[in-house]
mmCIF file of C-alpha atoms in Angstrom:
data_model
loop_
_atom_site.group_PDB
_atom_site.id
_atom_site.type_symbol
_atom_site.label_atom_id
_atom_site.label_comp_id
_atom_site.label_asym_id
_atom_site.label_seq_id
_atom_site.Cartn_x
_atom_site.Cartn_y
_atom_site.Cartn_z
ATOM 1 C CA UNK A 21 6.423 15.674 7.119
ATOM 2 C CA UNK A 22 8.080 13.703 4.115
ATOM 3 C CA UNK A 23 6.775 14.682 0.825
ATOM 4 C CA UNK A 24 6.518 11.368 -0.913
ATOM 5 C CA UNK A 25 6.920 10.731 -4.510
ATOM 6 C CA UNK A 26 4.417 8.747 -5.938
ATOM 7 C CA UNK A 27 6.296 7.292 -9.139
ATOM 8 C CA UNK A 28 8.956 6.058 -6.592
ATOM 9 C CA UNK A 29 6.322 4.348 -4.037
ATOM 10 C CA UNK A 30 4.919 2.924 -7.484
ATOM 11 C CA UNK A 31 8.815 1.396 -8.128
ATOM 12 C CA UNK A 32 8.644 0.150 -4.379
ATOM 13 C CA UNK A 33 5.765 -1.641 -5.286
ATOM 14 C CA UNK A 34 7.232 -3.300 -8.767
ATOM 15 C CA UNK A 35 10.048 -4.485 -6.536
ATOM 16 C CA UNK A 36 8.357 -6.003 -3.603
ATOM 17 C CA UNK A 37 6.019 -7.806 -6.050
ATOM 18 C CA UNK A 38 9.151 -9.148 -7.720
ATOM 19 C CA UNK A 39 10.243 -10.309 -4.022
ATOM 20 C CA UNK A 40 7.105 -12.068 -3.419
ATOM 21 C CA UNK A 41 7.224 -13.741 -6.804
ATOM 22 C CA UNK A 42 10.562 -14.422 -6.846
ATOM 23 C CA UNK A 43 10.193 -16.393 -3.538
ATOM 24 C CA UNK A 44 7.213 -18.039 -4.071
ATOM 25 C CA UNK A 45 7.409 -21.556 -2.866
ATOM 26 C CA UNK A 46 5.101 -24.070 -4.988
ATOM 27 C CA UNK A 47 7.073 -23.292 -8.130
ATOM 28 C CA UNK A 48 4.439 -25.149 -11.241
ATOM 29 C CA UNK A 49 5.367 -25.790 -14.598
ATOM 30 C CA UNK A 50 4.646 -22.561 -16.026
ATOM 31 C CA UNK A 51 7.104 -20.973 -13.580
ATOM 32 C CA UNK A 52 9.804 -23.578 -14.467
ATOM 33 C CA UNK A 53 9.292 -22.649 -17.862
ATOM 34 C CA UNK A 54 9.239 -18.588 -16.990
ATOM 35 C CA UNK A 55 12.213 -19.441 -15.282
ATOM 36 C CA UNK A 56 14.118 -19.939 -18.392
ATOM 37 C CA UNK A 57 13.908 -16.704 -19.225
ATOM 38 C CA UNK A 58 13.549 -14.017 -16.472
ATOM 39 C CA UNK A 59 14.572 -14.138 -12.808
ATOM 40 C CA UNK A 60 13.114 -11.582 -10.457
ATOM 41 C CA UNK A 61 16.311 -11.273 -7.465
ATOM 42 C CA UNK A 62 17.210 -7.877 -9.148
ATOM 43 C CA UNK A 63 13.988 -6.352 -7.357
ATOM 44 C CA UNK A 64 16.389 -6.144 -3.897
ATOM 45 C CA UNK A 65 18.671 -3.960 -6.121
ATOM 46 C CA UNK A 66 15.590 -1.661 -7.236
ATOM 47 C CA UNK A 67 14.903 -1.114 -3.223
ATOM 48 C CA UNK A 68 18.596 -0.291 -2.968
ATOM 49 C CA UNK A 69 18.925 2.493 -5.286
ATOM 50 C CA UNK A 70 15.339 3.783 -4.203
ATOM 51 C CA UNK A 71 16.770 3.552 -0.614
ATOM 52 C CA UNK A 72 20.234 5.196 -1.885
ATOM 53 C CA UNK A 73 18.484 8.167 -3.186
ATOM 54 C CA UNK A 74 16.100 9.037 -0.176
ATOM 55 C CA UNK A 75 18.300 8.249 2.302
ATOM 56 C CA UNK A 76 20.693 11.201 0.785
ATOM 57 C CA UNK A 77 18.594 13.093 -0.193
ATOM 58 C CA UNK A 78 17.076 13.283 3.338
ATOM 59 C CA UNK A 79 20.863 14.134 4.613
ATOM 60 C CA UNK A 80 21.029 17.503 3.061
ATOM 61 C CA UNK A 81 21.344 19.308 6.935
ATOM 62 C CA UNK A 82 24.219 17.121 7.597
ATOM 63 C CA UNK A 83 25.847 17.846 4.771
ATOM 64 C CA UNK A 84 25.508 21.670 5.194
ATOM 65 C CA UNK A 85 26.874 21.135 8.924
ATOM 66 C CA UNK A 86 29.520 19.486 8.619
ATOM 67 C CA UNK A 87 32.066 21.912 9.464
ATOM 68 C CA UNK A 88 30.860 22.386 12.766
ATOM 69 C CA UNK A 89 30.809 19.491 15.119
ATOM 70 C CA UNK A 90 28.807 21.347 17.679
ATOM 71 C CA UNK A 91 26.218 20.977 14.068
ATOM 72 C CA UNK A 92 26.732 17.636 12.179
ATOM 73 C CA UNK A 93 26.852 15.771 15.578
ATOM 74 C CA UNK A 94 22.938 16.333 16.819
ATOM 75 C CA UNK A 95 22.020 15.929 12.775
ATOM 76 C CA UNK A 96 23.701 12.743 12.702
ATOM 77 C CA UNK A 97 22.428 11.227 15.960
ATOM 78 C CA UNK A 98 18.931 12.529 14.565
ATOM 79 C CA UNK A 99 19.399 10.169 11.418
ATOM 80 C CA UNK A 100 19.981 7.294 13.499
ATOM 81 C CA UNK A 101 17.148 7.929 15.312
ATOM 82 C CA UNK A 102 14.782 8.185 12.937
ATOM 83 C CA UNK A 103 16.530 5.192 10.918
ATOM 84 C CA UNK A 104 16.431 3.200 14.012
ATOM 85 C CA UNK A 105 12.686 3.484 14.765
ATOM 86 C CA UNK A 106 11.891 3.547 10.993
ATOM 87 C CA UNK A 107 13.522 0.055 10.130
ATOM 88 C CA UNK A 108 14.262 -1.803 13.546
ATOM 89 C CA UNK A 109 10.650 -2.121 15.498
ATOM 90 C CA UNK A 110 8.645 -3.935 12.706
ATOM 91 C CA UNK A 111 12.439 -6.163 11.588
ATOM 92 C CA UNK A 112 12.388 -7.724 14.943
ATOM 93 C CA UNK A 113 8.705 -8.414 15.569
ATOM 94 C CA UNK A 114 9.226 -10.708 12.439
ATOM 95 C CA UNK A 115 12.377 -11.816 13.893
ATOM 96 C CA UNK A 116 10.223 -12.941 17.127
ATOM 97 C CA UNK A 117 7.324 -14.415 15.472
ATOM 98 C CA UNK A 118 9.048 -16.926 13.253
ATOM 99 C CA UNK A 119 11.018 -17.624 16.246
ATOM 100 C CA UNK A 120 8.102 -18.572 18.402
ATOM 101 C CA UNK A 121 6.153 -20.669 15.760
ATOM 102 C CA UNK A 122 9.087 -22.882 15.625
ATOM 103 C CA UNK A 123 8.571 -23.710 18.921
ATOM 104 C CA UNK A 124 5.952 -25.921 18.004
ATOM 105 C CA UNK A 125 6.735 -26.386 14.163
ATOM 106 C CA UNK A 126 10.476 -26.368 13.929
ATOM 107 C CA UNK A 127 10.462 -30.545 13.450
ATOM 108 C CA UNK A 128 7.989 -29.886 10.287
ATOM 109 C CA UNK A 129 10.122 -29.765 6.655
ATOM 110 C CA UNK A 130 8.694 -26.882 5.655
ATOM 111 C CA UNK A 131 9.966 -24.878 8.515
ATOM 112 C CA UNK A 132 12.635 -24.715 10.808
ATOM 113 C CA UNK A 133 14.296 -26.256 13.864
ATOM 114 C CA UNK A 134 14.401 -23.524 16.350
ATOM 115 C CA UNK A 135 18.233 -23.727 16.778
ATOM 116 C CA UNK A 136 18.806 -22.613 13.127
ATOM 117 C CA UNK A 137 16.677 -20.414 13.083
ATOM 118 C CA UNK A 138 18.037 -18.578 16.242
ATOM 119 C CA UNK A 139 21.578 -18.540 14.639
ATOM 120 C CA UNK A 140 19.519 -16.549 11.599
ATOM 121 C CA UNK A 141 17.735 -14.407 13.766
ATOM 122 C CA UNK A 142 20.679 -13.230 15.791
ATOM 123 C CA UNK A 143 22.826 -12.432 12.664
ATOM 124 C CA UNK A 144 20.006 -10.433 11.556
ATOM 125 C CA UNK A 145 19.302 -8.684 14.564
ATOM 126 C CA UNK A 146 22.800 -7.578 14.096
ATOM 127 C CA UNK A 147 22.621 -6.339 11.713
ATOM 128 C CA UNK A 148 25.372 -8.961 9.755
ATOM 129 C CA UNK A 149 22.823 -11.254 7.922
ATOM 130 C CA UNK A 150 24.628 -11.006 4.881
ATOM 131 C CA UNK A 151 28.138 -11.680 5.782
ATOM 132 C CA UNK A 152 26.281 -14.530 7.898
ATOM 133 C CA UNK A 153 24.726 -16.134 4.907
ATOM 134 C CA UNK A 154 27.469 -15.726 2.737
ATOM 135 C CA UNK A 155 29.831 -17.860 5.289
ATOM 136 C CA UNK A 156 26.821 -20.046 5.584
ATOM 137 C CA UNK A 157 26.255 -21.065 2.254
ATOM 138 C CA UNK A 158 29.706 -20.726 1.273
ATOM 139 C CA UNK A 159 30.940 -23.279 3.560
ATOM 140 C CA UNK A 160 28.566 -25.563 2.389
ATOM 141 C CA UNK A 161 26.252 -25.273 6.383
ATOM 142 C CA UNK A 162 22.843 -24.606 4.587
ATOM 143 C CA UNK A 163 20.164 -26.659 6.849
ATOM 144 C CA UNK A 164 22.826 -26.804 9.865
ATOM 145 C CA UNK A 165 24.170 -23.583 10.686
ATOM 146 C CA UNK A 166 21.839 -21.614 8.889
ATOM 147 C CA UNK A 167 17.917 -22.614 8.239
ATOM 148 C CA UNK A 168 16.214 -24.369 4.923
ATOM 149 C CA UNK A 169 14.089 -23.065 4.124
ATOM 150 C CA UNK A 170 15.416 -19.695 4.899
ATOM 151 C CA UNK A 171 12.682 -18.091 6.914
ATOM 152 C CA UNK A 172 14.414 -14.783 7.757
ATOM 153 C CA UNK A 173 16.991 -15.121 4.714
ATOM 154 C CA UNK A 174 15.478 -11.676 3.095
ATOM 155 C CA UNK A 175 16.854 -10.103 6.217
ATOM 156 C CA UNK A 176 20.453 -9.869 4.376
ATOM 157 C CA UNK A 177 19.274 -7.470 2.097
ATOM 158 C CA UNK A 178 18.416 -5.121 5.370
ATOM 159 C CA UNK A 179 21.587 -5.762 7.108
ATOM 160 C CA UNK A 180 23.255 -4.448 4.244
ATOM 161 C CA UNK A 181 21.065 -1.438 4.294
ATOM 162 C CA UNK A 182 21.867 -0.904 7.602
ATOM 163 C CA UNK A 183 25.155 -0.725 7.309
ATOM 164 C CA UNK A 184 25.216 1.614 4.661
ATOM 165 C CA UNK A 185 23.105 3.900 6.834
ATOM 166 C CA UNK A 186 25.951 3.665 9.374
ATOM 167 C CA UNK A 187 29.000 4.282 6.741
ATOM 168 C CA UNK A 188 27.091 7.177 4.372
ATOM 169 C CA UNK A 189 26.518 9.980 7.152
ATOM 170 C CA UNK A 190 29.902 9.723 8.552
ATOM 171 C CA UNK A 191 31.465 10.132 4.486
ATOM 172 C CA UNK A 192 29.179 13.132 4.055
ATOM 173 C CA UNK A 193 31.088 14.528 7.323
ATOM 174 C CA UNK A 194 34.698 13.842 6.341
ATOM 175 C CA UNK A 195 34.518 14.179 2.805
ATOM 176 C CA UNK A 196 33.862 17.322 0.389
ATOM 177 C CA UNK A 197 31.134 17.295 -1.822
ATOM 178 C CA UNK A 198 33.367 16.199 -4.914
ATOM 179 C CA UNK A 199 35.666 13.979 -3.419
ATOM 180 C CA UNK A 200 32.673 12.263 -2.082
ATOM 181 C CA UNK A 201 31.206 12.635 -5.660
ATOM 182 C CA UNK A 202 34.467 11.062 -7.246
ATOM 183 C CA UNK A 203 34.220 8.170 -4.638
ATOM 184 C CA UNK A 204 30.942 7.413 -5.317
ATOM 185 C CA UNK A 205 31.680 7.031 -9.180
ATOM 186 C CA UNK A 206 35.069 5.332 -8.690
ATOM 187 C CA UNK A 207 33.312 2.296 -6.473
ATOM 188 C CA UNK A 208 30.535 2.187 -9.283
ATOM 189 C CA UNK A 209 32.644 1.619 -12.054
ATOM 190 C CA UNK A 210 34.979 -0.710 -9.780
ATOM 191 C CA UNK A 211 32.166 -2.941 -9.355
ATOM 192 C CA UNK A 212 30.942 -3.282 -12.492
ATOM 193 C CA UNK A 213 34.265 -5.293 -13.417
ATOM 194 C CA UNK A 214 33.750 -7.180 -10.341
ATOM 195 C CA UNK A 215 31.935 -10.921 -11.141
ATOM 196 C CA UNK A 216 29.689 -11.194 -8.477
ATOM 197 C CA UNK A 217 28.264 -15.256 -8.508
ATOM 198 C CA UNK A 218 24.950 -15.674 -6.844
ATOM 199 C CA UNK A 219 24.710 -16.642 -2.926
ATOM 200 C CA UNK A 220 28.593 -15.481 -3.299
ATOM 201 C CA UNK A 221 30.297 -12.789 -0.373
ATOM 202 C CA UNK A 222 30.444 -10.472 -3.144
ATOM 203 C CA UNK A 223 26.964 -11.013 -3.938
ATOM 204 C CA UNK A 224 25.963 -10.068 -0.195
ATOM 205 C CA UNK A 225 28.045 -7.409 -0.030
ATOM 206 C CA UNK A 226 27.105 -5.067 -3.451
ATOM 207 C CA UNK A 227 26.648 -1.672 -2.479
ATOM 208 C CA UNK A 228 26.920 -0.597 -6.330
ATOM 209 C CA UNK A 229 22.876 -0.351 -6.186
ATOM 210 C CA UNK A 230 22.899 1.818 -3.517
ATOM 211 C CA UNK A 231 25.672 4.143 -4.739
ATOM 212 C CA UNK A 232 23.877 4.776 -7.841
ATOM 213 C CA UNK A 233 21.231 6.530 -5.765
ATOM 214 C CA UNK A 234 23.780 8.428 -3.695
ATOM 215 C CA UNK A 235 24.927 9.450 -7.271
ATOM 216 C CA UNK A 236 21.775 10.389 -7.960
ATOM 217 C CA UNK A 237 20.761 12.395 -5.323
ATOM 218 C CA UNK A 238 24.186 14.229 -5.334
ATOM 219 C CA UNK A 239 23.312 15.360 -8.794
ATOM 220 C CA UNK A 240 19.898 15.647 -8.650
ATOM 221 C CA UNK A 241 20.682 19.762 -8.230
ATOM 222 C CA UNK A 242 22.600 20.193 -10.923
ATOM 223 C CA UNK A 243 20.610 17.868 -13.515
ATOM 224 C CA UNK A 244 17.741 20.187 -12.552
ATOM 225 C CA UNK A 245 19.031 23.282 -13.400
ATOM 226 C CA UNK A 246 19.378 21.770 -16.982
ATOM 227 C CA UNK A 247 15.700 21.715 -16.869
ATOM 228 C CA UNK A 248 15.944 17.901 -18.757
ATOM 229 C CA UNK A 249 13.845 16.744 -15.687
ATOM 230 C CA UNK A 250 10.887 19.171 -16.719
ATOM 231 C CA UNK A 251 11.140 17.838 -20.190
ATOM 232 C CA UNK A 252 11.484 14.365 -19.614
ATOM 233 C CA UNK A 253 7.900 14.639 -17.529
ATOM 234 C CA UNK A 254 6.216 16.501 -20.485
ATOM 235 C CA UNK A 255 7.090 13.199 -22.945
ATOM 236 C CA UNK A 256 3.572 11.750 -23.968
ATOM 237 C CA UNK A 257 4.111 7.889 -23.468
ATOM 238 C CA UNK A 258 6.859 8.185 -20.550
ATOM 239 C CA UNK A 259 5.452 5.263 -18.714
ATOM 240 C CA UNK A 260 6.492 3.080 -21.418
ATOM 241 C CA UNK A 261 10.097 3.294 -20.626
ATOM 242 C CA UNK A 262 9.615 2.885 -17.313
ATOM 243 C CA UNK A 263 7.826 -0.626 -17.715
ATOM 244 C CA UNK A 264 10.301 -1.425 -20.557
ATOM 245 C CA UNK A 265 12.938 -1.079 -17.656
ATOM 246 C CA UNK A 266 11.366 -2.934 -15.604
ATOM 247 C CA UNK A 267 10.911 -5.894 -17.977
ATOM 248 C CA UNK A 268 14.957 -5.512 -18.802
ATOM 249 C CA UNK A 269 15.385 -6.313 -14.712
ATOM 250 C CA UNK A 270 13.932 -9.482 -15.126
ATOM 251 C CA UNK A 271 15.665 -10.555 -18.132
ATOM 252 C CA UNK A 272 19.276 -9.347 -17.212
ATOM 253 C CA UNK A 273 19.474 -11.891 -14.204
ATOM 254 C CA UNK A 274 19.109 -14.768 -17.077
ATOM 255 C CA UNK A 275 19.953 -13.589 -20.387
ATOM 256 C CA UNK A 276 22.444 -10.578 -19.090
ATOM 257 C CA UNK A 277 26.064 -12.439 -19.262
ATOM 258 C CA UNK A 278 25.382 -13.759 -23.069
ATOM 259 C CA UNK A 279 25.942 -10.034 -23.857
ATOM 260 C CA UNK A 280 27.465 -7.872 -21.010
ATOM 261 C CA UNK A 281 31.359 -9.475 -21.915
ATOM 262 C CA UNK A 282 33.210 -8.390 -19.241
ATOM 263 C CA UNK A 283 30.454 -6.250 -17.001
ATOM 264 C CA UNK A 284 29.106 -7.695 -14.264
ATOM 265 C CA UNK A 285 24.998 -8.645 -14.626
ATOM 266 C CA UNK A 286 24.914 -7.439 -11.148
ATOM 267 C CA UNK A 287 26.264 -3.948 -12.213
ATOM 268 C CA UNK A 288 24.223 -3.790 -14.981
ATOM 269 C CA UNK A 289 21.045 -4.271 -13.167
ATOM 270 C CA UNK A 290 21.724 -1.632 -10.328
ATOM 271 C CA UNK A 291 21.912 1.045 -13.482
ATOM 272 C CA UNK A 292 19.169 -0.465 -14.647
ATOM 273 C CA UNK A 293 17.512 0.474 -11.789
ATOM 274 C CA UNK A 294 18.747 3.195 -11.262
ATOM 275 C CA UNK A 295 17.369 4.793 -14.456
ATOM 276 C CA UNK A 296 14.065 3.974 -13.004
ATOM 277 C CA UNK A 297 14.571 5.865 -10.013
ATOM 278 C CA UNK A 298 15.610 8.952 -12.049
ATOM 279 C CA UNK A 299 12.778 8.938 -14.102
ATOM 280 C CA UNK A 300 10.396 8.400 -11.604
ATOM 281 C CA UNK A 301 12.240 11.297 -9.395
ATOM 282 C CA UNK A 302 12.148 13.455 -12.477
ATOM 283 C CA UNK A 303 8.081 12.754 -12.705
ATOM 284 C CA UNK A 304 8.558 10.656 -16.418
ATOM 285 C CA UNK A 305 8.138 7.040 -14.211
ATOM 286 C CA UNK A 306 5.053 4.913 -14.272
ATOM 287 C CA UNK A 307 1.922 6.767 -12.866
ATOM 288 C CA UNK A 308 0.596 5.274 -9.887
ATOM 289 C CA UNK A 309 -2.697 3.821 -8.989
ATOM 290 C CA UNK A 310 -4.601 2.811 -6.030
ATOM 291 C CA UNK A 311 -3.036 -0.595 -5.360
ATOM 292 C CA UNK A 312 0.585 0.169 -6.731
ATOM 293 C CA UNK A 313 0.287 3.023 -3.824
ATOM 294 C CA UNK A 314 -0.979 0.452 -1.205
ATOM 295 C CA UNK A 315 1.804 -2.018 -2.093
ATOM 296 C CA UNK A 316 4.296 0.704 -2.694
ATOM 297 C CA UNK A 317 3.740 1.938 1.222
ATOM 298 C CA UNK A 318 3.543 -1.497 2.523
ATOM 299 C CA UNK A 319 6.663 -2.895 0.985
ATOM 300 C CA UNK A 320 8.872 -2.921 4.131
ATOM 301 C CA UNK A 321 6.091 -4.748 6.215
ATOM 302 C CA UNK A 322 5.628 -6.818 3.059
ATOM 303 C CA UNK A 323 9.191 -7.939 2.648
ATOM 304 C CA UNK A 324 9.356 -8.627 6.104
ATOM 305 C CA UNK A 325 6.266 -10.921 6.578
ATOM 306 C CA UNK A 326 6.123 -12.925 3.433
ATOM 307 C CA UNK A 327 8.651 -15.070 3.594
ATOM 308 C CA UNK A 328 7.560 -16.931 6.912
ATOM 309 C CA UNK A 329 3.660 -16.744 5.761
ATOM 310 C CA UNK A 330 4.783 -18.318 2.907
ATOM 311 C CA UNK A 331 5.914 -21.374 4.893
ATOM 312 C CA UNK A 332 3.285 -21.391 7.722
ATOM 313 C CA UNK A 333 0.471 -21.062 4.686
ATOM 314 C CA UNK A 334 2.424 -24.364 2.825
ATOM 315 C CA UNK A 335 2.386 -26.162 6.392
ATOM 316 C CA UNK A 336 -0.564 -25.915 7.918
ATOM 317 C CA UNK A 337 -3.018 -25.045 5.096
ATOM 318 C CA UNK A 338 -1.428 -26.979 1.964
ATOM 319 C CA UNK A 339 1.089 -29.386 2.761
ATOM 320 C CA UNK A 340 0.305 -30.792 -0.443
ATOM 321 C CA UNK A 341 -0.297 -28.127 -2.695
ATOM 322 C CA UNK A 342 0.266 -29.510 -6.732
ATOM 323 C CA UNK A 343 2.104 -27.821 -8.922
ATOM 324 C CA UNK A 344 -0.971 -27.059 -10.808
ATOM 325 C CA UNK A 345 -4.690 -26.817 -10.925
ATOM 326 C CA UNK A 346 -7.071 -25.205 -8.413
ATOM 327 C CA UNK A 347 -5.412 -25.915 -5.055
ATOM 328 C CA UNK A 348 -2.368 -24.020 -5.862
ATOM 329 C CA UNK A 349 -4.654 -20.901 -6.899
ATOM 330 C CA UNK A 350 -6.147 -21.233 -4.108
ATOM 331 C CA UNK A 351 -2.585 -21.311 -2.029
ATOM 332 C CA UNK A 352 -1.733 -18.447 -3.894
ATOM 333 C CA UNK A 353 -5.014 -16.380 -3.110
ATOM 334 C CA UNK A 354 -4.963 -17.239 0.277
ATOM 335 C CA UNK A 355 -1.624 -17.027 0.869
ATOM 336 C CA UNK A 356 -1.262 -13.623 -0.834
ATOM 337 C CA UNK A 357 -4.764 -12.949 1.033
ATOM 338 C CA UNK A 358 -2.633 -13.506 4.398
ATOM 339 C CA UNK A 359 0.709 -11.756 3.734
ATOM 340 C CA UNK A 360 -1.606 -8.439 2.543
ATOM 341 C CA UNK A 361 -3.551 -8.481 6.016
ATOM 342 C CA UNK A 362 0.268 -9.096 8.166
ATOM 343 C CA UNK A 363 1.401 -6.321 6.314
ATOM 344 C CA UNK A 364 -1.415 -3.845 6.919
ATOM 345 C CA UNK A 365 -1.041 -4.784 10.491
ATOM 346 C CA UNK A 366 2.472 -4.154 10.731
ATOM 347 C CA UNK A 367 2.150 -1.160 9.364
ATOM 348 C CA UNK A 368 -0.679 0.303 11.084
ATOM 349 C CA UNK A 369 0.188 -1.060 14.751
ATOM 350 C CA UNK A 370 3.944 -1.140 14.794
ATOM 351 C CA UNK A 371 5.792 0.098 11.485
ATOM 352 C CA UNK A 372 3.920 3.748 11.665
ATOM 353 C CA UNK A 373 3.539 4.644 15.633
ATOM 354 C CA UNK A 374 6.839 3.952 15.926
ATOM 355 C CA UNK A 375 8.163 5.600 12.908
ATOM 356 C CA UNK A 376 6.444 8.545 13.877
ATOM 357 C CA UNK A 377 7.724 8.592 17.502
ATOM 358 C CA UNK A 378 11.282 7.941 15.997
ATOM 359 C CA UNK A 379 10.775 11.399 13.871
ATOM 360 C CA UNK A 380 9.336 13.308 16.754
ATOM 361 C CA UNK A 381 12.541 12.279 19.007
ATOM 362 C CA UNK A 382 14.659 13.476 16.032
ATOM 363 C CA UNK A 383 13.366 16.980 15.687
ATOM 364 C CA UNK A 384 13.789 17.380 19.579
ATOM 365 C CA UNK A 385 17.816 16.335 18.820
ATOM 366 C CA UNK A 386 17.378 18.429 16.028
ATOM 367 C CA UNK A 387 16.016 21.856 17.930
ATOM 368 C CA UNK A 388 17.904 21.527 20.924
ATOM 369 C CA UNK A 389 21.017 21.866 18.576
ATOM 370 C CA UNK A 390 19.387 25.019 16.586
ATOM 371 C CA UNK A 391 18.753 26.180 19.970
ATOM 372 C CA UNK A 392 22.192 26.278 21.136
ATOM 373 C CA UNK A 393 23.796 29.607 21.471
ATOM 374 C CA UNK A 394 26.859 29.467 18.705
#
């Protein structure tokens, strides 16, 4: 079984809250006015250096196999295996759903015709949402090739993912450990010169986040042997750094450029996060509670249902909803109220079975290999 680190589930859950506030649709005055100072996009990043890190740290057989084929071949097919029943079962039930309510909603504004939203849901079933969007919105198509609002638009984020789970395991095969290790460095520092405008290619295609947890994990040996981990979780007051982080990632997407001459604000965020992730891996994050754990396990069925909850809430509950006053706190609680029981769902009926079935095929790849006579 995975042995899961709280702190980190607790990050998953600062980022996916970030996600859901970051998208939420009636935007009142007060968030027009927060909007002048923070912007909450660079939660995506936080998932990708959480997702970074796991992801190789979880590839330690494969890297110790590599030099045997008859070895790093059944490891590798195991990855995809369990990747592929972790991530793709619960991604296309919201692919479906969305699909089938615009059926009978796609000629309302607040949804979308079922055309677009086909062309969206194929790129992300492919796994090439972002390069999708990015030609989308680049090309000026946004309501005609691709939906407005964007109902499955947070899938780029996973198709990126996804191909990064497809790339990684195959460099940790051909490469040795340093000249994967001087890669790794070389792209981070290449994109932090790299100015990445929002809704750009660039912008869907950053895989600076996710490096810095390969980077991360790589070194996560050596930094502790130095025994600085063990220190850093023995600091009275080590949450506060955490949550000072965290309030730096939603300033940086506004205020970042005014004093990052020359960096990119996208680069600067993914170390950002990144120094979140090592704390919390080094036990010196934010201690978790209850609800941060509940949100923290739920945040891929969360990400994947709020966005079209949002809109089916805003449709057929409050097609009005003000800007202000008690009908949009009531929006927001029931809204919030519905994306919470969708995501419990998920999880329980689709995201977890099927995760778990994913990881029992994978140790059968896994022992038939160890099995084999060498």
């Amino acid at each position: 079984m995975e042995q899961k680190n709280n702190q980190i589930e607790t990050l998953r859950a600062a980022a996916i809250g970030f996600v859901l506030l970051s998208h939420f649709p009636v935007a009142g005055p007060w968030f027009a006015e927060a909007s002048r100072y923070v912007e909450l996009w660079s939660g995506v990043d936080l998932f990708f250096v959480i997702s970074g890190f796991l992801i190789t740290a979880s590839l330690t057989r494969l890297r110790a196999a590599r030099a045997d084929r008859a070895l790093w071949l059944p490891e590798l097919k195991a990855f995809w295996i369990r990747r592929a029943f972790r991530l793709l079962p619960a991604a296309w039930l919201w692919l479906l759903i969305p699909l089938l309510l615009s059926l009978g909603l796609g000629d309302q504004p607040l949804f979308a015709p079922f055309g677009t939203l086909l062309n969206d849901a194929l790129a992300a079933a492919l796994q090439v949402a972002n390069l999708y969007w990015a030609h989308c919105i680049g090309s000026g198509q946004w309501g005609q090739l691709c939906s407005q609002p964007p109902i499955v638009g947070p899938y780029w984020s996973l198709s990126l993912e996804e191909q990064f789970y497809l790339v990684l395991p195959l460099l940790m095969i051909v490469l040795p450990a340093r000249r994967l290790l001087a890669l790794v460095v070389l792209a981070i520092v290449a994109h932090a010169l790299w100015d990445r405008p929002i809704f750009s290619l660039a912008w869907y295609v950053r895989p600076d986040s996710l490096l810095w947890g390969v980077l991360l994990a790589l070194l996560g040996q050596r930094i502790a042997r130095s025994g600085l981990p063990a220190r850093l979780a023995a600091v009275p007051g080590r949450s506060l750094l955490s949550i000072l982080l965290l309030a730096a990632l939603a300033w940086l997407p506004v205020n970042g450029a005014e004093f990052l001459a020359g960096v990119s604000t996208v680069a600067v965020v993914a170390l950002v996060s990144a120094l979140l992730v090592w704390l919390a891996a080094c036990g010196a994050g934010i201690e978790p509670g209850a609800f941060l754990l509940w949100m923290g396990s739920r945040s891929y069925a969360l990400y994947l249902v709020h966005y079209p909850l949002y809109a089916l809430a805003q449709l057929l509950l409050f097609p009005t909803a003000g800007s202000s006053g008690p009908e949009l706190a009531l929006y927001a609680l029931c809204t919030l109220g519905m994306i919470g029981l969708a995501a419990e769902a998920t999880y329980r009926l689709v995201e977890m079975p099927l995760r778990n079935y994913g990881r029992g095929l994978s140790m059968q790849v896994s022992r038939r290999s160890a099995a084999q006579p060498v």
